[in-house]
mmCIF file of C-alpha atoms and ligand atoms in Angstrom:
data_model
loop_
_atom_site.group_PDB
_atom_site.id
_atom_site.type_symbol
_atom_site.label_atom_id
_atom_site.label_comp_id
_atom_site.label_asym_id
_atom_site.label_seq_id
_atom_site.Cartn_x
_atom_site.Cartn_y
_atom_site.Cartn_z
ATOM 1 C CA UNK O 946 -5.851 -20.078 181.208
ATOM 2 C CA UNK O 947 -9.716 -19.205 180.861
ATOM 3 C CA UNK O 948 -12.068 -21.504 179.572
ATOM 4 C CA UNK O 949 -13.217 -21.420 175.960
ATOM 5 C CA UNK O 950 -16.570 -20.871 174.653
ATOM 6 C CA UNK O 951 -18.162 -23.272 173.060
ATOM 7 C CA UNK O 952 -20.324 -22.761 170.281
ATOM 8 C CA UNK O 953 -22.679 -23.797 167.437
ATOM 9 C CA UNK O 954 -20.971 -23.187 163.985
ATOM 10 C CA UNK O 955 -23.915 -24.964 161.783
ATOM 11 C CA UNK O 956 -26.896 -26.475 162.090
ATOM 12 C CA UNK O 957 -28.965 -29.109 159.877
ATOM 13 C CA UNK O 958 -32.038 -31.608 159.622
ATOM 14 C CA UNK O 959 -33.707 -34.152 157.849
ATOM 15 C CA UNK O 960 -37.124 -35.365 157.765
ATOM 16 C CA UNK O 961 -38.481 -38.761 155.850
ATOM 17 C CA UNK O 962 -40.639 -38.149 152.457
ATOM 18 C CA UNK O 963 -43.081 -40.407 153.770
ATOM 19 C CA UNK O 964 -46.086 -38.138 155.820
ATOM 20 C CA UNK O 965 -48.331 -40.344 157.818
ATOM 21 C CA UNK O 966 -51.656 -37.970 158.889
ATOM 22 C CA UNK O 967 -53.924 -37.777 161.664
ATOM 23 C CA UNK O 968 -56.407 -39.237 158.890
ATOM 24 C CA UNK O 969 -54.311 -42.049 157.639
ATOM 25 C CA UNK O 970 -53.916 -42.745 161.451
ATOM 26 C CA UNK O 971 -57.910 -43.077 161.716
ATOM 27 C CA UNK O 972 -57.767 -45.643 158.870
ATOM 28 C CA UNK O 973 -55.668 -47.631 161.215
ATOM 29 C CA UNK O 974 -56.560 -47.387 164.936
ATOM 30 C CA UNK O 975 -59.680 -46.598 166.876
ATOM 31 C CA UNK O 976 -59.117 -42.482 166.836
ATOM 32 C CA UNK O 977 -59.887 -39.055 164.421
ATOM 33 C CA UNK O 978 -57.657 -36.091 163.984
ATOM 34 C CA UNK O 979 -59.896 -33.904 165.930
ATOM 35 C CA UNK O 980 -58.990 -35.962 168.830
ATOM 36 C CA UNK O 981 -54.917 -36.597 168.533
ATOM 37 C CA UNK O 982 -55.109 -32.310 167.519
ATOM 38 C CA UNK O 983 -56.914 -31.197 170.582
ATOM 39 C CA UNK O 984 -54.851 -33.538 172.849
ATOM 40 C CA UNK O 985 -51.697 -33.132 171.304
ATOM 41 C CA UNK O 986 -51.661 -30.706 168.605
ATOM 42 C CA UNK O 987 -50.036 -32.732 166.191
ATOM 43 C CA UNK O 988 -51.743 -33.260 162.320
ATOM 44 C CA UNK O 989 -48.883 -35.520 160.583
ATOM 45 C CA UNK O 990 -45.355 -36.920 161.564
ATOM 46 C CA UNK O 991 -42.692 -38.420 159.324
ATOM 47 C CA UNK O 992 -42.177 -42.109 158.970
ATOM 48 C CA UNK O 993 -38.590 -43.523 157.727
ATOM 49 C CA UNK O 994 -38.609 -45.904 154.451
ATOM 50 C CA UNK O 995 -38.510 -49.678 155.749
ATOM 51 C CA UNK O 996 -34.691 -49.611 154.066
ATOM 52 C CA UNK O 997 -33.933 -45.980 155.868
ATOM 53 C CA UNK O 998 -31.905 -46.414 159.124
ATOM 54 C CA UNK O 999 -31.186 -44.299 161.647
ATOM 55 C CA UNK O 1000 -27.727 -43.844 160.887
ATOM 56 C CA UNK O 1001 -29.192 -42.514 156.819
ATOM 57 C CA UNK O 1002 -31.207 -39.995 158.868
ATOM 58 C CA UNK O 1003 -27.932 -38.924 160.554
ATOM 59 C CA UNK O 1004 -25.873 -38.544 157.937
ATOM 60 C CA UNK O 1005 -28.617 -36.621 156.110
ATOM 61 C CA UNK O 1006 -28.818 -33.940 158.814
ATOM 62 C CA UNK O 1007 -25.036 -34.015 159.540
ATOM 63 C CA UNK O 1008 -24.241 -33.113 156.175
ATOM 64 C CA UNK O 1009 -26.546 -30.303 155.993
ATOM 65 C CA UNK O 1010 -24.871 -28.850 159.447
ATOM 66 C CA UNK O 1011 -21.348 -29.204 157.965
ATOM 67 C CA UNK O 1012 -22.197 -27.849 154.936
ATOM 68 C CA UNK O 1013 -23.708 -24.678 157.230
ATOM 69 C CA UNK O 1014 -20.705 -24.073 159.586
ATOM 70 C CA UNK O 1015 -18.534 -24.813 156.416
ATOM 71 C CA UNK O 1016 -16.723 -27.677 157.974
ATOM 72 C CA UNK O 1017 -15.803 -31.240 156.631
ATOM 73 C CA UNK O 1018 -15.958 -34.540 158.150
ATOM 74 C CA UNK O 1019 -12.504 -34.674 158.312
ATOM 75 C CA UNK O 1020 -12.121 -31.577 160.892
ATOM 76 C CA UNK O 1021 -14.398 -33.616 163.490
ATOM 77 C CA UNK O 1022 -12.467 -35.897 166.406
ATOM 78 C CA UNK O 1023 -16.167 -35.789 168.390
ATOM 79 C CA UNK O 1024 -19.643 -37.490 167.079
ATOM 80 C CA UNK O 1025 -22.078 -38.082 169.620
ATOM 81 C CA UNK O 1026 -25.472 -39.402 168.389
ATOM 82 C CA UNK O 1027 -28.416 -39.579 171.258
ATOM 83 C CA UNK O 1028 -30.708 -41.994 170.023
ATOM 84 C CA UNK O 1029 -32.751 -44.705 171.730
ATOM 85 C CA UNK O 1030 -33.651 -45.893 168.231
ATOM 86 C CA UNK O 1031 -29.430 -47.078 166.864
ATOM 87 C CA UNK O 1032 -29.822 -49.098 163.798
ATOM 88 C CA UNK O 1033 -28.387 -52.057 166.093
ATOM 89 C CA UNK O 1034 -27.981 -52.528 169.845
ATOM 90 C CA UNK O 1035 -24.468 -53.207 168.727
ATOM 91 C CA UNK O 1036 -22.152 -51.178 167.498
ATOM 92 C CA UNK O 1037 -22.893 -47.793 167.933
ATOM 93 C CA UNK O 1038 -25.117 -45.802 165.583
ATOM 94 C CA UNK O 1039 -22.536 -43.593 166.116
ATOM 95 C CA UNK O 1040 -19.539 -45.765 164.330
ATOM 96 C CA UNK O 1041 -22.163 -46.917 161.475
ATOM 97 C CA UNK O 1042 -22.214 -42.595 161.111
ATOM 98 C CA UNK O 1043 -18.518 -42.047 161.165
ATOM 99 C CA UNK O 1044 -18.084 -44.200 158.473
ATOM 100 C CA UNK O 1045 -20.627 -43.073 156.243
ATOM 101 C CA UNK O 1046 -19.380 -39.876 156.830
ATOM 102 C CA UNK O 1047 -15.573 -40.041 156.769
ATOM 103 C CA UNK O 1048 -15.112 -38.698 160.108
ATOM 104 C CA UNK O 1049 -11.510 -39.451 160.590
ATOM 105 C CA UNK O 1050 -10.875 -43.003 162.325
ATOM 106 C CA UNK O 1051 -8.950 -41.105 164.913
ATOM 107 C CA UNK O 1052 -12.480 -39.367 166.507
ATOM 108 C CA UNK O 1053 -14.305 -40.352 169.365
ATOM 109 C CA UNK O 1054 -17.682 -41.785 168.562
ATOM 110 C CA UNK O 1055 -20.218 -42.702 170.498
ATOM 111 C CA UNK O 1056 -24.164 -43.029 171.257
ATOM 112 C CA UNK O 1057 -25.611 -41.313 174.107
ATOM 113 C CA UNK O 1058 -29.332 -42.578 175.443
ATOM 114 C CA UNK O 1059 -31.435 -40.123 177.488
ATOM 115 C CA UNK O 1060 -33.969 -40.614 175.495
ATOM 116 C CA UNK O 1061 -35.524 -37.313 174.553
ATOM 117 C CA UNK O 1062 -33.537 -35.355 176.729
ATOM 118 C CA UNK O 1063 -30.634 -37.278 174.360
ATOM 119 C CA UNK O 1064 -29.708 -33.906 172.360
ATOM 120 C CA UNK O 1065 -29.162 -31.454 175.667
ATOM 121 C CA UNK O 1066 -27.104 -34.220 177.351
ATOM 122 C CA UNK O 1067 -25.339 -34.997 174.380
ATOM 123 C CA UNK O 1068 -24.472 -30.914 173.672
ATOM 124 C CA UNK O 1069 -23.835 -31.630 177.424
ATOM 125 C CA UNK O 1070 -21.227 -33.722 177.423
ATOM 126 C CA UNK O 1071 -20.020 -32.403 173.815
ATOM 127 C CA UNK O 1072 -19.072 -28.999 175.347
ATOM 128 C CA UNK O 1073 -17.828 -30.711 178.445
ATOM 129 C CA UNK O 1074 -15.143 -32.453 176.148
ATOM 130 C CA UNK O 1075 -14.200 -29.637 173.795
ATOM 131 C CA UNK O 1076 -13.898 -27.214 176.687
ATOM 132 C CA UNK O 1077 -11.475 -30.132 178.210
ATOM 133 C CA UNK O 1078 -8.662 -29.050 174.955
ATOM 134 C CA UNK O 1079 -8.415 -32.840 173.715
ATOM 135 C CA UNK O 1080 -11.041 -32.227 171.241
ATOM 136 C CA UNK O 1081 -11.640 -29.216 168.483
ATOM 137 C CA UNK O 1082 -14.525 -29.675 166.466
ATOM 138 C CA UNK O 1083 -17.779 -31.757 167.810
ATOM 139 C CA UNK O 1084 -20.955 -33.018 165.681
ATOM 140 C CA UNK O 1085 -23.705 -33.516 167.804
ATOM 141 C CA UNK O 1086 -26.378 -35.768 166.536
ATOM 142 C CA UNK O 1087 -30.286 -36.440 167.474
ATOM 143 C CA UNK O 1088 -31.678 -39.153 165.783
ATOM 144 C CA UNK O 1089 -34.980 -41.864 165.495
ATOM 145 C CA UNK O 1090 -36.367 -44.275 164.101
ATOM 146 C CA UNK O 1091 -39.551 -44.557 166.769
ATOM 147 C CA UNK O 1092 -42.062 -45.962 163.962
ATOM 148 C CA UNK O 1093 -39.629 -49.278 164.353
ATOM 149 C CA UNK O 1094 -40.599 -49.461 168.028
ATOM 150 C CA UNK O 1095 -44.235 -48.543 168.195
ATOM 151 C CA UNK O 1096 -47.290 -50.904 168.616
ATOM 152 C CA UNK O 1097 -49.510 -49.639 165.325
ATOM 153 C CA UNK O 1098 -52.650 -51.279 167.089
ATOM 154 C CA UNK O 1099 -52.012 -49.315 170.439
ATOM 155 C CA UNK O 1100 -53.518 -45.386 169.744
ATOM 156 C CA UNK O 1101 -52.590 -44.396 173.056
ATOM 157 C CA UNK O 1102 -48.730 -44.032 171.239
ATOM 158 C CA UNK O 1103 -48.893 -44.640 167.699
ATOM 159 C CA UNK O 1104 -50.124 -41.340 167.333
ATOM 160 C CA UNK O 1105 -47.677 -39.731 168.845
ATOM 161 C CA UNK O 1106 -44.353 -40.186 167.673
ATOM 162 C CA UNK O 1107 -42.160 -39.790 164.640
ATOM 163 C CA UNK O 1108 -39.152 -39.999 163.144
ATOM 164 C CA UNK O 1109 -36.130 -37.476 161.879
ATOM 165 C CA UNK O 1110 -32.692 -36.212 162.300
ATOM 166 C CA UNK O 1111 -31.175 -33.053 163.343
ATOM 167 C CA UNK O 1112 -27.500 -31.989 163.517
ATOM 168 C CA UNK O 1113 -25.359 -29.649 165.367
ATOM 169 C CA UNK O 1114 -21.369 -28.729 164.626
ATOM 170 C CA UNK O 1115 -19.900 -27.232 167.612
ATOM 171 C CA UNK O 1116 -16.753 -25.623 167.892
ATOM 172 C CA UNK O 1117 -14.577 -23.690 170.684
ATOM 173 C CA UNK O 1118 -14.372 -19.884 170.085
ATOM 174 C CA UNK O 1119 -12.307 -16.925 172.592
ATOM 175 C CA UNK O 1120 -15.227 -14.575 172.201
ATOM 176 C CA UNK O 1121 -16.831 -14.624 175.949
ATOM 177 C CA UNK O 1122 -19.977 -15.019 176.870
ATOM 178 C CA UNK O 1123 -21.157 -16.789 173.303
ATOM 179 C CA UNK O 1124 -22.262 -20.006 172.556
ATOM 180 C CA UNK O 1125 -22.989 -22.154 175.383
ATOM 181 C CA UNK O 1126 -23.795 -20.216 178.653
ATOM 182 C CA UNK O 1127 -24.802 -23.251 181.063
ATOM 183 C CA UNK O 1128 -26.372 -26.385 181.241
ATOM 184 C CA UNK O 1129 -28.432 -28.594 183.748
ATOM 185 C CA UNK O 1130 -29.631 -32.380 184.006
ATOM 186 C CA UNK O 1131 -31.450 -34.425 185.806
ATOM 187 C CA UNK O 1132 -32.959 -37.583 186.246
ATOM 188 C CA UNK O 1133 -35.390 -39.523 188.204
ATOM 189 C CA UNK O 1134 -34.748 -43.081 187.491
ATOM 190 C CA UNK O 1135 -37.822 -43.965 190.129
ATOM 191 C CA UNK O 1136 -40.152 -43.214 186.737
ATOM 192 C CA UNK O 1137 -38.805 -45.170 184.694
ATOM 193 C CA UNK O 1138 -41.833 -47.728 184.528
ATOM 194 C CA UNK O 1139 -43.841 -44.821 183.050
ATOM 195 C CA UNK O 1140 -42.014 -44.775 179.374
ATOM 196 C CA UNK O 1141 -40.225 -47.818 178.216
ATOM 197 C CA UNK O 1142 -39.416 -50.334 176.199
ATOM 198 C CA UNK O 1143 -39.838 -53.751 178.264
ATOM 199 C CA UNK O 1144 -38.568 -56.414 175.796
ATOM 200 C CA UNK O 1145 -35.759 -57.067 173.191
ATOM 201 C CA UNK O 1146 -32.727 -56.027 176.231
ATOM 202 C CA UNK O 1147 -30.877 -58.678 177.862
ATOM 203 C CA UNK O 1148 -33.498 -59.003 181.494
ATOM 204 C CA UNK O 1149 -36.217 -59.789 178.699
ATOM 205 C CA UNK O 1150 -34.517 -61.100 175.482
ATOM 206 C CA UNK O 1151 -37.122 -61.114 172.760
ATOM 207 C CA UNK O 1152 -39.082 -64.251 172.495
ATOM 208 C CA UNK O 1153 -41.842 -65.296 170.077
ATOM 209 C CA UNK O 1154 -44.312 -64.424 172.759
ATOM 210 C CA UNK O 1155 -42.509 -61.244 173.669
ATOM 211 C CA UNK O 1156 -42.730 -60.320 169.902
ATOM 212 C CA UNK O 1157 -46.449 -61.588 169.371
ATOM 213 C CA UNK O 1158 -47.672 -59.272 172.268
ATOM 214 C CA UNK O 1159 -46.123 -56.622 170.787
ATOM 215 C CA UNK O 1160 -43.272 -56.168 174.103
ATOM 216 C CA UNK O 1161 -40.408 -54.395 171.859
ATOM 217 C CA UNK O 1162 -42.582 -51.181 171.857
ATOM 218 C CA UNK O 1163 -42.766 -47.994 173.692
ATOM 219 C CA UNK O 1164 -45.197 -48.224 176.199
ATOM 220 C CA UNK O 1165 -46.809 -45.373 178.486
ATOM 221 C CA UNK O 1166 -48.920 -43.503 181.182
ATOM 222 C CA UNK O 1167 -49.571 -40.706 179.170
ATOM 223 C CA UNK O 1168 -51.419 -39.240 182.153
ATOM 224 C CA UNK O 1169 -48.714 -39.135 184.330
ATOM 225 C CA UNK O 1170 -45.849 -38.641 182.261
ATOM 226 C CA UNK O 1171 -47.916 -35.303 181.251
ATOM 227 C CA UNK O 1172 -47.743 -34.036 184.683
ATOM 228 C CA UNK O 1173 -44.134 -34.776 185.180
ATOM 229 C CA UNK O 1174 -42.920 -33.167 182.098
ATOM 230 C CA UNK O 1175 -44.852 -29.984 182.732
ATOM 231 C CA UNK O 1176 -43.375 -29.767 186.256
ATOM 232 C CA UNK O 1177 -39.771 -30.936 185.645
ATOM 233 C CA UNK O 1178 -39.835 -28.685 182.261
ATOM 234 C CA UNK O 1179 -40.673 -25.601 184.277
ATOM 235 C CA UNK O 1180 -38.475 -26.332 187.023
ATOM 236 C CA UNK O 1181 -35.242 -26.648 185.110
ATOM 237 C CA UNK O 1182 -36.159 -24.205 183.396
ATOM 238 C CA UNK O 1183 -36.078 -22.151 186.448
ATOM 239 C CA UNK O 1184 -33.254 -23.127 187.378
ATOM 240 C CA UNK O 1185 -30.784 -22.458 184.801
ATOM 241 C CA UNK O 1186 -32.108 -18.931 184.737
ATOM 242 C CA UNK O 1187 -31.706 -18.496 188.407
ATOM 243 C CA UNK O 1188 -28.414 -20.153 187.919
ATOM 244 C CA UNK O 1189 -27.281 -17.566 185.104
ATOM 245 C CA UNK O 1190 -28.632 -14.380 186.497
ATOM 246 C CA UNK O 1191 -31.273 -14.462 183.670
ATOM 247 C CA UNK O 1192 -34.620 -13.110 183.279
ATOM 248 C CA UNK O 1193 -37.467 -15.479 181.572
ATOM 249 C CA UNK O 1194 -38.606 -12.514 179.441
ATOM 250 C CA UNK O 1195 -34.776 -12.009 178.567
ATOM 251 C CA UNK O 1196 -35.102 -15.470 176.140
ATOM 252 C CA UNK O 1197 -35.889 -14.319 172.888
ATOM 253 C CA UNK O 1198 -36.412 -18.454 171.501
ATOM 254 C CA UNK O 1199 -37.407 -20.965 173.843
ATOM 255 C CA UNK O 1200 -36.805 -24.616 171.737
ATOM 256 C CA UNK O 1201 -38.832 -26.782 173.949
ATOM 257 C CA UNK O 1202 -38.616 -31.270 172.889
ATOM 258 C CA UNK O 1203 -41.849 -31.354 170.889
ATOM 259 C CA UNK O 1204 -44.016 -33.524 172.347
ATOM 260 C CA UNK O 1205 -47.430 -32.246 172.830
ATOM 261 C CA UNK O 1206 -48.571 -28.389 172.841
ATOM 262 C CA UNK O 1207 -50.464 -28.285 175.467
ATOM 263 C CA UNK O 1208 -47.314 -29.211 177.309
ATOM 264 C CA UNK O 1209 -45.228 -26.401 175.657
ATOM 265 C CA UNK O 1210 -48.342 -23.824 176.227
ATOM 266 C CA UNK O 1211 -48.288 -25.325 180.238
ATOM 267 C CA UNK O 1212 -44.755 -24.208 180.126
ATOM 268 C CA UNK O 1213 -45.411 -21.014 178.838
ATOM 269 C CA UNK O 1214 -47.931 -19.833 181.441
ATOM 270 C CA UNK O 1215 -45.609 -21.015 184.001
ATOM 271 C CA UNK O 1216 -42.691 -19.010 183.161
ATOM 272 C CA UNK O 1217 -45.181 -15.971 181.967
ATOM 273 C CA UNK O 1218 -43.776 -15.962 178.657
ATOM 274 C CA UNK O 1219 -45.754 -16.263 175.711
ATOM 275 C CA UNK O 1220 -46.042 -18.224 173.147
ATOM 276 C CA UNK O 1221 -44.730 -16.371 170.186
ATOM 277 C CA UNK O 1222 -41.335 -16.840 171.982
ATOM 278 C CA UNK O 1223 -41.571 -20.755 171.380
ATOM 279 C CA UNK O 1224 -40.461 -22.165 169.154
ATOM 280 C CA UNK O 1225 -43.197 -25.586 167.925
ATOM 281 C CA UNK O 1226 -43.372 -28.092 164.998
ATOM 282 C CA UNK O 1227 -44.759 -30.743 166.569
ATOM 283 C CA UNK O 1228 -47.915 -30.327 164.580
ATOM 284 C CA UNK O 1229 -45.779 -31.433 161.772
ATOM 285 C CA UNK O 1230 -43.430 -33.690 163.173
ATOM 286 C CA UNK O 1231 -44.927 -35.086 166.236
ATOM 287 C CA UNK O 1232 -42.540 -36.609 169.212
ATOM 288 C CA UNK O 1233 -38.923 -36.939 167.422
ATOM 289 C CA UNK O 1234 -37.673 -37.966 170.992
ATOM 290 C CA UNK O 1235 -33.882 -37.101 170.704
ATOM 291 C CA UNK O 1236 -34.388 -35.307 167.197
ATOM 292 C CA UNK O 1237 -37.300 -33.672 168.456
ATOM 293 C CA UNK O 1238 -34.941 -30.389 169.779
ATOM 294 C CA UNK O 1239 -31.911 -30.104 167.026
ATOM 295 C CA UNK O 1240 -34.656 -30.182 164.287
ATOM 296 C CA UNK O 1241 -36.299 -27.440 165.704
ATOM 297 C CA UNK O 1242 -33.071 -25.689 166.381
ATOM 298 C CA UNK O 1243 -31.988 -26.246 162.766
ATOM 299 C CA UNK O 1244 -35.923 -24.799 161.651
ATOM 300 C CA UNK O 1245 -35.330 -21.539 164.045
ATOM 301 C CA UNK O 1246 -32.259 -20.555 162.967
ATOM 302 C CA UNK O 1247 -33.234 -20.830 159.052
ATOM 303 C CA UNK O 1248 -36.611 -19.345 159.434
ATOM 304 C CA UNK O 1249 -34.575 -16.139 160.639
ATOM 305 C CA UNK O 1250 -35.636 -16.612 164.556
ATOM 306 C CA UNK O 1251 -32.252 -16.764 165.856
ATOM 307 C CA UNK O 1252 -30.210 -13.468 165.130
ATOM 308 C CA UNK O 1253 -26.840 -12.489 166.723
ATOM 309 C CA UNK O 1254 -26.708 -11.518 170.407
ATOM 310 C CA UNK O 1255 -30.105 -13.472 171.027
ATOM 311 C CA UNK O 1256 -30.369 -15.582 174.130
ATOM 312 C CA UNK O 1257 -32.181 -19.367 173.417
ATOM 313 C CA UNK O 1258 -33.615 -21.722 175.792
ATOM 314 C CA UNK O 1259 -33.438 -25.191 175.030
ATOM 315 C CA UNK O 1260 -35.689 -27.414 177.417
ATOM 316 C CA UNK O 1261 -36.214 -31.325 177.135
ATOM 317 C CA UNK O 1262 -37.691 -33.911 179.150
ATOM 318 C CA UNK O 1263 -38.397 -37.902 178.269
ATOM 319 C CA UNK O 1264 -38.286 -41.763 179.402
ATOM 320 C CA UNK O 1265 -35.583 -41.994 182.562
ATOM 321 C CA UNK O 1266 -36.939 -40.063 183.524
ATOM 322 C CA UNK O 1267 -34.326 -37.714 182.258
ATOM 323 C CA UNK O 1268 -34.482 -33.716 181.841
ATOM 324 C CA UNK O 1269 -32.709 -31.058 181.330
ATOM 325 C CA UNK O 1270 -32.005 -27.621 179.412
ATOM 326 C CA UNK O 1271 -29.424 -25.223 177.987
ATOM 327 C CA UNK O 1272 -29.070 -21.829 177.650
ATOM 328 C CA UNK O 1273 -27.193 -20.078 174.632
ATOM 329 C CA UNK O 1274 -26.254 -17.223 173.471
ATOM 330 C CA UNK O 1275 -25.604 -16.458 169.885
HETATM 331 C C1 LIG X 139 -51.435 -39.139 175.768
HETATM 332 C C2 LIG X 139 -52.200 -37.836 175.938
HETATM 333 C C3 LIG X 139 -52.228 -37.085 174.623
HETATM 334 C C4 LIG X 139 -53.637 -38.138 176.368
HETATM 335 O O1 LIG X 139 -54.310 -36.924 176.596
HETATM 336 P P1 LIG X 139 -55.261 -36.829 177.866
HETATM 337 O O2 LIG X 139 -55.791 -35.432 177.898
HETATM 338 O O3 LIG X 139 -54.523 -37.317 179.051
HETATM 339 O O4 LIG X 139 -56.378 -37.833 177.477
HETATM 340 P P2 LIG X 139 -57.904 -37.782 177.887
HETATM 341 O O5 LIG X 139 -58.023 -37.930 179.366
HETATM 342 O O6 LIG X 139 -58.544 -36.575 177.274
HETATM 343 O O7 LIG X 139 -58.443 -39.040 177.157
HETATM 344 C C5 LIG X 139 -58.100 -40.330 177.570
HETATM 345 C C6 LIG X 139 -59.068 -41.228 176.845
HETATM 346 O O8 LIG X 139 -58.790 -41.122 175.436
HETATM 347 C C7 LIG X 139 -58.557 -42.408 174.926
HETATM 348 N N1 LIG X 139 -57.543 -42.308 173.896
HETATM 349 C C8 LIG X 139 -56.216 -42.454 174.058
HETATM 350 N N2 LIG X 139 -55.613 -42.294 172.876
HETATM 351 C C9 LIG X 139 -56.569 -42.031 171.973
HETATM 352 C C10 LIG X 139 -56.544 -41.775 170.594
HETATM 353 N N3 LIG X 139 -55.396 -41.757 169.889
HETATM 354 N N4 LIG X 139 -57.709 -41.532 169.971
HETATM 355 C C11 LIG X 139 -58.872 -41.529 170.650
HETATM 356 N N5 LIG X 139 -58.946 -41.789 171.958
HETATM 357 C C12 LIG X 139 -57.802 -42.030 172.616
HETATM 358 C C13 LIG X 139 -58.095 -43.228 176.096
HETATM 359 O O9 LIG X 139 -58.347 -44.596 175.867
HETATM 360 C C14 LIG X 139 -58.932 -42.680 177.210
HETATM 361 O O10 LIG X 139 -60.196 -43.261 177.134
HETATM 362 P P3 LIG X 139 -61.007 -43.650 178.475
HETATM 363 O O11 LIG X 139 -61.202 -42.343 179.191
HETATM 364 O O12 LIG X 139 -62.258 -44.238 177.944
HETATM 365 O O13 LIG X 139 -60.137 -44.594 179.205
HETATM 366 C C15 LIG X 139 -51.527 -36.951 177.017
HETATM 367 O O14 LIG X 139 -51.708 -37.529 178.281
HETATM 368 C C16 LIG X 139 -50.054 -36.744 176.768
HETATM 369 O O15 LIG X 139 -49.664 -36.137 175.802
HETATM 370 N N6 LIG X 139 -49.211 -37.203 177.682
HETATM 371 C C17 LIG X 139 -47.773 -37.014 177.539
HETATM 372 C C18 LIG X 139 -47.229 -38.028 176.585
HETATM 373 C C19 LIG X 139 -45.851 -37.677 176.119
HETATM 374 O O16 LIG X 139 -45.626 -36.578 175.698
HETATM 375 N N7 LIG X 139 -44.918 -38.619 176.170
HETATM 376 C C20 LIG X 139 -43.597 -38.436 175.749
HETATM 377 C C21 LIG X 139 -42.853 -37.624 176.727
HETATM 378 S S1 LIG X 139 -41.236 -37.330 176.156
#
């Protein structure tokens, strides 16, 4: 019996009212916008309500991508949410979801964390699954809260994260060659120590000194992790076109994780494509980590740059150190 395709019947997003700006960010740390634009490009990000938990975000997004590919809660037996942000390290920000939602008690719900690689792994594994024939309808779901887990007195990362939600309902079509083409993933756990969170697991419980030095937040060699995301970015990249008989200037959209843009315009002069064919928001939204990708997905496709027949390139890369991309066709 041939395979299915698997593809992407809706899409959907949600960003926090609350805007925090480069300037509001110079009120608080040692830093101006001219510096966190030039290094980064990002002027503002989104930061969740102190009552707003991840799993609100979620359902916010998922909503909007059901409503899209004109599906309800009750068709879905598959919710993944990538997050490294859950509302609790237990249960699953996932569960917390499917019962906000009214995903039927009979679906398979989990959390997936590859940090901000989260969303390809988790369309990943999604397809994976629905390709298998135990599952029919998937919701795929990026999702943080990173303004919980950031030291505000360290400007080396406050300024460069955010939070948000995006959503993706997939679904298995017998159209060929639609939907989602290939995949590929990596990891090179030897990093790890580059992007983490030390504290608050079980090797290094939170303690009252843990929590007074500030332990339970992300910490990072920008530096370095620069480097390594432009390299492993461009390489699996590579790949997956190599892989899939593809030619760079053949991507009409590439939806790179939004992190910094003089990492996506790195990537750009690598694979000789310009930068009209990327797709960036990270001036608004700074590093989503696992939302980073679906909400600029969701953006693309209703600002009109994703039309039938295109090809898209999704690329990621984050704390792991994980990576990976996907290539669809719509
Ligand atoms: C963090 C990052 C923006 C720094 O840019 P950079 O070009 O490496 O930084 P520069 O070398 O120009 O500047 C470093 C200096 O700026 C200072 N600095 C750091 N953050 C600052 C801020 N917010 N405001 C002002 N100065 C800052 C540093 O203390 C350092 O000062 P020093 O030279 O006196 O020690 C960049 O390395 C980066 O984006 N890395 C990738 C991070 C990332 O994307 N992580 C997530 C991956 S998923």
């Amino acid at each position: 019996m041939p395979t299915r395709s698997t593809v992407i019947l809706g899409t959907g997003s949600y960003a926090p009212e609350r805007i925090l700006s480069n300037e509001d960010l110079a009120h608080m740390v040692d830093t101006s916008d001219e510096w966190i634009r030039t290094r980064t490009g990002i002027r503002e990000r989104r930061i969740a309500a102190p009552d707003e938990a991840p799993s609100d975000m979620g359902v916010r997004a998922a909503q909007r991508a059901l409503d899209d590919a004109g599906v309800r809660p009750a068709e879905i037996d598959l919710l993944i949410v990538a997050t490294v942000t859950p509302d609790m390290p237990m249960p699953a920000c996932a569960c917390i979801i499917q019962h906000k939602l009214g995903v039927p008690t009979t679906a398979a719900c989990f959390d997936l964390n590859a940090a901000c690689s989260g969303f390809v792994y988790s369309l990943d594994t999604a397809c994976a699954m629905l390709t298998s024939g135990r599952y029919r309808k998937a919701l795929v779901i990026g999702v943080e809260k990173l303004s919980a887990v950031l030291d505000w007195q360290d400007r080396t990362t406050c300024v460069l994260f955010g939070d948000g939600a995006g959503a993706t309902v997939i679904g298995l079509s017998d159209e060929p060659n639609v939907g989602l083409i290939g995949t590929r993933l990596g990891t090179s756990g030897a990093e790890a120590n580059l992007l983490y969170i030390s504290h608050g697991g079980t090797r290094s419980p939170a303690t009252t000194e843990s929590i007074a030095a500030r332990d339970h937040c992300i910490r990072m060699k920008g530096k370095e992790i620069f480097k390594l995301a432009v390299r492993a970015m461009d390489e699996t990249a590579r790949d997956i076109l190599e892989q899939h008989g593809v030619r760079a200037d053949q991507i009409s959209l590439v939806i790179p994780h939004q992190a910094n843009l003089r990492i996506i315009e790195a990537i750009s002069q690598y694979l000789e494509l310009p930068m009209e064919r990327f797709f960036v928001n990270v001036d608004r939204y700074g590093n989503t980590s696992a939302a980073s990708i679906p909400i600029a997905l969701d953006e693309a496709r209703r600002s009109g740059r994703i039309k039938a027949g295109d090809l898209t390139l999704l690329v990621a890369f984050g704390a792991g150190l994980t990576y990976g991309s996907a290539l669809i066709r719509w």
